[in-house]
Coordinates of C-alpha atoms (C1' of nucleotides) and ligand atoms in Angstrom, one line a residue:
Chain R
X1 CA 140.1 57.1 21.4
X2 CA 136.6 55.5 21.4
X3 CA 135.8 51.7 21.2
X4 CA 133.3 49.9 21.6
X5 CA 132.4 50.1 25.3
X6 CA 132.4 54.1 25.2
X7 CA 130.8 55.2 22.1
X8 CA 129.6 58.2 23.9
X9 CA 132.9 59.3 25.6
X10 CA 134.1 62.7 24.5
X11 CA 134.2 62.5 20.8
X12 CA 134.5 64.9 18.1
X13 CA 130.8 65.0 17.6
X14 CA 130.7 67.2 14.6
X15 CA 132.1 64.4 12.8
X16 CA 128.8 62.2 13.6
X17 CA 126.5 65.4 12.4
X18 CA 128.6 65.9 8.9
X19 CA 128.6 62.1 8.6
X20 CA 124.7 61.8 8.7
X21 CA 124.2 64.9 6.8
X22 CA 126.3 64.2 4.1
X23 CA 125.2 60.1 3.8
X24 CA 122.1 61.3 3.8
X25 CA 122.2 63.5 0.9
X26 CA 123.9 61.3 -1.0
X27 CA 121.3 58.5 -0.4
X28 CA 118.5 61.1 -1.4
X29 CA 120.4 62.0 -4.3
X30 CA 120.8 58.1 -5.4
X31 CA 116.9 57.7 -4.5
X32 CA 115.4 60.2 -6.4
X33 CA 113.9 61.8 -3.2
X34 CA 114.2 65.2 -2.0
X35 CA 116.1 66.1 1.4
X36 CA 114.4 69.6 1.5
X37 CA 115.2 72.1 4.1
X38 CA 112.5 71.2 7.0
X39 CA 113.7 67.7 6.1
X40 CA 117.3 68.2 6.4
X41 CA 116.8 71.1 9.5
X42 CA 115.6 67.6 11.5
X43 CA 117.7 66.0 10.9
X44 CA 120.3 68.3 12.1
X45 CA 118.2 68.8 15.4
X46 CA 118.3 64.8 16.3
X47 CA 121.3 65.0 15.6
X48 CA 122.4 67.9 17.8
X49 CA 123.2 65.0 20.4
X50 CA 122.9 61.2 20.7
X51 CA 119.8 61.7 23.0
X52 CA 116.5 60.6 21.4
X53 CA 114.3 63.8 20.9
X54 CA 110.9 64.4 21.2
X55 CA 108.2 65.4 17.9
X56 CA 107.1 68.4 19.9
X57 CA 111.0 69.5 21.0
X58 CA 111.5 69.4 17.5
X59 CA 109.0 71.9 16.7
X60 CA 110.1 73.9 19.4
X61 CA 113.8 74.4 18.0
X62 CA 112.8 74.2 14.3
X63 CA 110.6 77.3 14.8
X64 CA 113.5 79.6 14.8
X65 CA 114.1 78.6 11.3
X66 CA 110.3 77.8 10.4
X67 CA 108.5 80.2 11.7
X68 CA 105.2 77.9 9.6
X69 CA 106.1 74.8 11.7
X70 CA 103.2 73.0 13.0
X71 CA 103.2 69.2 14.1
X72 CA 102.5 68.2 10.7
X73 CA 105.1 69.6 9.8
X74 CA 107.5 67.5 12.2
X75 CA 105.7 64.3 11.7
X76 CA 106.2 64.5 7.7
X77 CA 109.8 65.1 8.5
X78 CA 109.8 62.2 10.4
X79 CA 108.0 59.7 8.6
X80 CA 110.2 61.0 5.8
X81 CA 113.3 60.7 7.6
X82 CA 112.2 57.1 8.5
X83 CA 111.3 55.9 5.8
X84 CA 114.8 56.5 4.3
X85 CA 116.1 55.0 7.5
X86 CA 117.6 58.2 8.7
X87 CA 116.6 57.6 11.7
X88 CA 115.2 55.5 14.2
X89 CA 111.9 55.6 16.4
X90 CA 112.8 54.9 20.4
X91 CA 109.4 53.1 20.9
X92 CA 109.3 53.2 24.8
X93 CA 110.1 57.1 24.5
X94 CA 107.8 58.3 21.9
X95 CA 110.9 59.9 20.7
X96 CA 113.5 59.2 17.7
X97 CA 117.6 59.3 17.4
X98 CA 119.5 59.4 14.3
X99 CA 120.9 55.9 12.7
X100 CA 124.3 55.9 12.9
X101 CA 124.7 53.1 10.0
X102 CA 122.7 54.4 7.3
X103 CA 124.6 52.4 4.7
X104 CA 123.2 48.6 5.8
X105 CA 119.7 47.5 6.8
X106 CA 119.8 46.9 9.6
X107 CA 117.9 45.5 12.8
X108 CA 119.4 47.7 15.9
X109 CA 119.8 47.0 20.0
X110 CA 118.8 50.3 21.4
X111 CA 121.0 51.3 24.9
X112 CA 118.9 53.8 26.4
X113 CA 120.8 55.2 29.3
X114 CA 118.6 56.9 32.1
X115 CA 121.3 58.9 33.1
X116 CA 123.0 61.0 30.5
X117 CA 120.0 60.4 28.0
X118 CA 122.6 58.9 25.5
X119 CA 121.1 56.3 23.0
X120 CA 123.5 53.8 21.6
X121 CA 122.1 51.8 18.6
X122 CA 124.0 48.1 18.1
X123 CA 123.9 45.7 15.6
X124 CA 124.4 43.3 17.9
X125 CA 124.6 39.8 15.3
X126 CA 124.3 37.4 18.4
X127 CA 121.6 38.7 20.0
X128 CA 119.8 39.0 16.5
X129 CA 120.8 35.4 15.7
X130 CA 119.4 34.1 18.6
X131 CA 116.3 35.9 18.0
X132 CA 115.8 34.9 14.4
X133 CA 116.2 31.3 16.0
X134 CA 113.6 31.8 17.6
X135 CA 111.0 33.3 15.6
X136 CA 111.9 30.0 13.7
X137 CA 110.8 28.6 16.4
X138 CA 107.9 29.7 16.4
X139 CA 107.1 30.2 13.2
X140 CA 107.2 33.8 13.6
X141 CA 107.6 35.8 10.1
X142 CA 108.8 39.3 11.6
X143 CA 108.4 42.7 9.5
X144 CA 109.5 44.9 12.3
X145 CA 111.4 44.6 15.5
X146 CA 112.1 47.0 18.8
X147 CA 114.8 46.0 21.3
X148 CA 115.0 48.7 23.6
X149 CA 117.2 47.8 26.9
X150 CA 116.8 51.0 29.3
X151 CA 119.4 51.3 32.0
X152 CA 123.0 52.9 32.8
X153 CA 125.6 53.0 30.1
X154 CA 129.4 52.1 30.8
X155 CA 130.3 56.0 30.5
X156 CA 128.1 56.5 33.4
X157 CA 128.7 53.7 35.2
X158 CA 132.3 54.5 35.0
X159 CA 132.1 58.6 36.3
X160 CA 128.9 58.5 38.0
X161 CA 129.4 62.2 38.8
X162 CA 129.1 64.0 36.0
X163 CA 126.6 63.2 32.9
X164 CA 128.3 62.7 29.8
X165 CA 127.1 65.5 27.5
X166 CA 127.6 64.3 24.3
Chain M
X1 CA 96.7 20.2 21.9
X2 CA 98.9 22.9 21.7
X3 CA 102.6 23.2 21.4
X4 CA 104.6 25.8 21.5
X5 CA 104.4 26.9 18.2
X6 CA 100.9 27.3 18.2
X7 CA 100.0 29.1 21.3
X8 CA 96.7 30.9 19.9
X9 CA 96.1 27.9 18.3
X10 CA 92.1 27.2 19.1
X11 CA 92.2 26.6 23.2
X12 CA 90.7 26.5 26.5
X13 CA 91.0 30.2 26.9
X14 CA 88.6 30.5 29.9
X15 CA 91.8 28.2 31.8
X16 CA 94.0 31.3 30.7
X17 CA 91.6 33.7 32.3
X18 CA 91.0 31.6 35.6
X19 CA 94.7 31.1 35.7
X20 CA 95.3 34.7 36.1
X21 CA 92.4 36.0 37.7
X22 CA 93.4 33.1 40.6
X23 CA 97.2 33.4 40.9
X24 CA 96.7 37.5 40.6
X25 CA 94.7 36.9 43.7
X26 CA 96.8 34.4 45.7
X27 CA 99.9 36.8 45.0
X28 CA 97.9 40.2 46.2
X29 CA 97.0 38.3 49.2
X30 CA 100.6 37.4 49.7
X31 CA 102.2 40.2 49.4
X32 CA 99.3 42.0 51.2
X33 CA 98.1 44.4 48.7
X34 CA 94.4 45.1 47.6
X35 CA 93.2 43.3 44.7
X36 CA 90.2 45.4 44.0
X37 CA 86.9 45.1 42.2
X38 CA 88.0 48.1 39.6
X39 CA 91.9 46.1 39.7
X40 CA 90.2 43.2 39.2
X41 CA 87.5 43.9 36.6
X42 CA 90.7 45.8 34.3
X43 CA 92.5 42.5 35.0
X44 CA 89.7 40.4 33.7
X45 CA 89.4 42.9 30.4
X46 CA 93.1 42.3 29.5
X47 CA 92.2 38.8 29.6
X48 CA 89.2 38.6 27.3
X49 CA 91.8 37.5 24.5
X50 CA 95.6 37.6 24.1
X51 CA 95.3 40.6 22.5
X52 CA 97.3 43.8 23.2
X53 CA 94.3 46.3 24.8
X54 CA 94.6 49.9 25.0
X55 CA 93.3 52.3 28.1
X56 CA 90.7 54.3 26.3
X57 CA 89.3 50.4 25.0
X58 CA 89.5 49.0 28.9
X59 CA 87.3 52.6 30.2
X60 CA 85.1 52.2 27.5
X61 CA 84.7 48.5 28.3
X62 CA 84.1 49.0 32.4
X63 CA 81.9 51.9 32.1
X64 CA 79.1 49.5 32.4
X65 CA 80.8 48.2 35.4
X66 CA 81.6 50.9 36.9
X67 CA 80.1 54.0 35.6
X68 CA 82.3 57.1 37.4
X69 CA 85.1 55.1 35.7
X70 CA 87.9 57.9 33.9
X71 CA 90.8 58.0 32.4
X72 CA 92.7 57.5 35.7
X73 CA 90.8 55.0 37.0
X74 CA 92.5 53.0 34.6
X75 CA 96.1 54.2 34.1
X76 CA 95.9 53.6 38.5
X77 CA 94.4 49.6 37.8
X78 CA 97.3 49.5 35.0
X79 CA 100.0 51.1 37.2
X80 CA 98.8 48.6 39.7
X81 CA 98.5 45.8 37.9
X82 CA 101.9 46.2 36.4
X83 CA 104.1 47.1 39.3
X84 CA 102.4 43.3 40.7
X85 CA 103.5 42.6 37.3
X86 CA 100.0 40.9 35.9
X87 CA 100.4 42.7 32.9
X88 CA 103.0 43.9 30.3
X89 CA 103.0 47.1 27.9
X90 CA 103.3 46.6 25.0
X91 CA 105.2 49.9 23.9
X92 CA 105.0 50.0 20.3
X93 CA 101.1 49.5 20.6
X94 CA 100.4 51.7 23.4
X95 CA 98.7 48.8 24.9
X96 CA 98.6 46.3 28.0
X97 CA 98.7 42.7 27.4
X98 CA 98.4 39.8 30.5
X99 CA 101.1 38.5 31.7
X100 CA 101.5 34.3 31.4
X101 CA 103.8 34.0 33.9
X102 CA 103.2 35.4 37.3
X103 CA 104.9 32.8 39.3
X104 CA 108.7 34.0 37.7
X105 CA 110.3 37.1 37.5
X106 CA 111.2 37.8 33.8
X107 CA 111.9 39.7 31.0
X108 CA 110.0 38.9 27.7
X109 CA 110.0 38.8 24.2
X110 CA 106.6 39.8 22.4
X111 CA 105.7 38.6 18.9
X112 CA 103.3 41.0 17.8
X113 CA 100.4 39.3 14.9
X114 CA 99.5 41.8 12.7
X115 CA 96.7 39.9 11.1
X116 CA 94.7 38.4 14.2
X117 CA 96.3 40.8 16.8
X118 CA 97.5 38.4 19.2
X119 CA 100.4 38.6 21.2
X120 CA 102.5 35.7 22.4
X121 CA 104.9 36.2 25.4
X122 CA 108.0 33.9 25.2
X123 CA 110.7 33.9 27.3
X124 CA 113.4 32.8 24.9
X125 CA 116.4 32.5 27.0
X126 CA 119.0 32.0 24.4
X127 CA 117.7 35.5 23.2
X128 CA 118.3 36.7 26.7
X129 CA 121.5 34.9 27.2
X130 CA 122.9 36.9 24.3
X131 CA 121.7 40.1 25.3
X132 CA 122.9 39.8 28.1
X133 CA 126.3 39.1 27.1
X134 CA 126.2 41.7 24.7
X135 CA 125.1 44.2 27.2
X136 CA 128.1 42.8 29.7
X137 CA 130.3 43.7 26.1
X138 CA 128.9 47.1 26.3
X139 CA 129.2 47.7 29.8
X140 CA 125.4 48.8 29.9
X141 CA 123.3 47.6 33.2
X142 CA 120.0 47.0 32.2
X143 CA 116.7 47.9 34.9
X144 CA 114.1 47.3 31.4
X145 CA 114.0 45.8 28.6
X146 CA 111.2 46.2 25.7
X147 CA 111.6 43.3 23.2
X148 CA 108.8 43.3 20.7
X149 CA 108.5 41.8 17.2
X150 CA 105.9 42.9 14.6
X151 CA 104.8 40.3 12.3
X152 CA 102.8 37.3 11.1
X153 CA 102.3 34.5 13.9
X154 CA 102.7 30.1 12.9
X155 CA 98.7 29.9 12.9
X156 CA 98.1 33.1 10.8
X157 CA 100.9 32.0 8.7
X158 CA 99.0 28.2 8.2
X159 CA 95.9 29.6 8.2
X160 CA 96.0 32.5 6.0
X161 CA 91.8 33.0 5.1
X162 CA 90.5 32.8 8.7
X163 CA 92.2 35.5 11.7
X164 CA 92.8 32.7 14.8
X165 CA 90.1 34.6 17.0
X166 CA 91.5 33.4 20.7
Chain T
dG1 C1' 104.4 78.0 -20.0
dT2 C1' 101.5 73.8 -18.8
dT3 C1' 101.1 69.9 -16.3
dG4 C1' 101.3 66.6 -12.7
dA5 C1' 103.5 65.0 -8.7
dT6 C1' 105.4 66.2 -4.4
dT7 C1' 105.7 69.1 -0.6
dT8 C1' 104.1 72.4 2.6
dG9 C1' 100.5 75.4 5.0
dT10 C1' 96.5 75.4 7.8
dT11 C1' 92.8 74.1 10.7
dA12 C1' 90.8 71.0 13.3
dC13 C1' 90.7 67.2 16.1
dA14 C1' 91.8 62.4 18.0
dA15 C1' 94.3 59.6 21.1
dT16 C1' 97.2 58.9 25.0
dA17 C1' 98.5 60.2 29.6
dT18 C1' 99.2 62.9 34.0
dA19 C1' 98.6 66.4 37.9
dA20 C1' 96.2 68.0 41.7
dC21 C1' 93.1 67.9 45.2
dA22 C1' 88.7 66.2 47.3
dT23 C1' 86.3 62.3 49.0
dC24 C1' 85.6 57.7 50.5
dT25 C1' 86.5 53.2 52.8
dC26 C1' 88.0 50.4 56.1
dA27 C1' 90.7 48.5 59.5
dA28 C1' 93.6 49.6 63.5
dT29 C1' 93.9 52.2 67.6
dT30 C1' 92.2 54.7 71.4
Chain Z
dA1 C1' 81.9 53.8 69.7
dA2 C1' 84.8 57.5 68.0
dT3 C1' 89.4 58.7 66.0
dT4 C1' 92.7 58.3 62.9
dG5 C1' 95.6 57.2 59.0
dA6 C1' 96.6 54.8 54.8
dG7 C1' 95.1 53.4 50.7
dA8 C1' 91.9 53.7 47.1
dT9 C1' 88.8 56.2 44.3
dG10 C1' 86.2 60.5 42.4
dT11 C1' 86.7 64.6 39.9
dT12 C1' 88.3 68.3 37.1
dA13 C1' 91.5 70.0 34.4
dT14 C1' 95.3 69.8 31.5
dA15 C1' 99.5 68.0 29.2
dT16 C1' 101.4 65.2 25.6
dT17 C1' 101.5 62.8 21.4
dG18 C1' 99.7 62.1 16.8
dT19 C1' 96.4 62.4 12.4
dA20 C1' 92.9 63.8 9.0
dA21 C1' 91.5 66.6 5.5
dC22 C1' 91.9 70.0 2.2
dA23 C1' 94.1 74.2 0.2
dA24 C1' 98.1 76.4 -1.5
dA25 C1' 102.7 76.4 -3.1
dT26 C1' 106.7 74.4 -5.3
dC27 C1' 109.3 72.1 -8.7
dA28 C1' 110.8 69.2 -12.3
dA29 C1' 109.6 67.4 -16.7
dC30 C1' 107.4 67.9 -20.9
Ligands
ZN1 ZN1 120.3 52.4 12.6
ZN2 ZN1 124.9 57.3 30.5
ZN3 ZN1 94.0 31.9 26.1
ZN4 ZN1 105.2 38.0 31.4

DNA sequence: GTTGATTTGTTACAATATAACATCTCAATT
DNA sequence: AATTGAGATGTTATATTGTAACAAATCAAC
């Protein structure tokens, strides 16, 4: 039902929420670290989707449930959430999507498709070879990396009608 | 004098800045767009080192040039200057860097110093070549790419008392 | 129950970026 | 020389994104 080339074809996408939800409590639980509610709530909220969301459309839809909710509040979430490597920031968007491989670190390829929103996160080994290559190259010791490709995604390319909605 | 691997290595720097400042000009007149005084005074402040700049640093820096200067006066010379593309953002810094290759159309990789904040541009085509191939895998069409990689650069890595200061 | 570390609440503000409309400049046309 | 129109800049206001600092609450361990 879904390969490679259309991760973001119609998909049972509860399966990708109860996933994250569940690794990530486990990995919490290992840690020693607490996935509190306002933690765990975003968490649930970038993952509503496979778009990347915004810190300030967080707070928007976490207010429902946290009626205190300020942009500290979302930040701390975040920085939490990232330093566990829940998630990922989408640097060009000012904006952050769930990991979908929380159990490997892991340098990602981000697909960023302009049309349905989707973000697809790849591991991509030969691209990452090459680079590492290269840094080698040039003597490069790298601590942190952002490959961010925007464009259109196969899903879109394929119907390019109707948006893909999940 | 200087290899690739050791691009910020001590160097003629005011060649870099005539370099730019010249081809930027030859190109505007060529494609007949106006490289201004404001256009070209931003320009110029990109170029005072190979470090990333950000827009609130370049209107503090041309205030003395140009003292009605705000903050649109230089998001329009960045806008500008990177639709001609003279410059690059640097998206994970909020920041503009020059461009060292105005003669090609390209997509670029950025090694990002931490230590003496310079940023090299490489082109690394075996990087691209694999992206590409993996983005031809995915069935993604690319229009932008943002490749950047946060670390220590060769000369920092040599040198490690003194920040390179070029 | 006390303690100490972590988390959250709260206020204020900093930093980055854009919208909208008025004015200016300057060359081409009349 | 005056008119005009496009491009560039001036100007004001505001939107968006992100942090600092300190107080209060929570919670687990002792
Ligand atoms: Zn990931
Ligand atoms: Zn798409
Ligand atoms: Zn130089
Ligand atoms: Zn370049």
């Amino acid at each position: 039902m879904s390969d490679s080339t259309e991760l973001f074809a119609p998909h049972n996408h509860s399966l990708c929420i109860n996933t994250a939800l569940t690794t990530a409590s486990q990995l919490c639980a290992e840690r020693g670290v607490q996935l509190t509610a306002i933690r765990q709530q975003v968490l649930e909220l970038i993952w509503a989707d496979h778009h990347a969301v915004k810190a300030y459309d967080l707070l928007e839809r976490i207010k429902p449930l946290q009626s205190a909710a300020k942009p500290a509040t979302i930040y701390r979430a975040l920085d939490f959430l990232r330093e566990q490597g829940f998630i990922h920031r989408v640097e060009s968007l000012n904006a952050f999507v769930g990991c979908n491989d929380l159990k490997s670190a892991h340098e990602q390829l981000l697909l960023i498709c302009k049309r349905c929103e989707n973000v697809e996160e790849r591991h991509a080994d030969s691209v990452m070879q090459a680079l590492a290559q290269e840094l080698a190259l040039a003597g490069f010791t790298a601590h942190h990396q952002a490959i961010e490709i925007h464009g259109i995604c196969a899903t879109c390319t394929q119907s390019n009608n109707t948006p893909s909605l999940n």
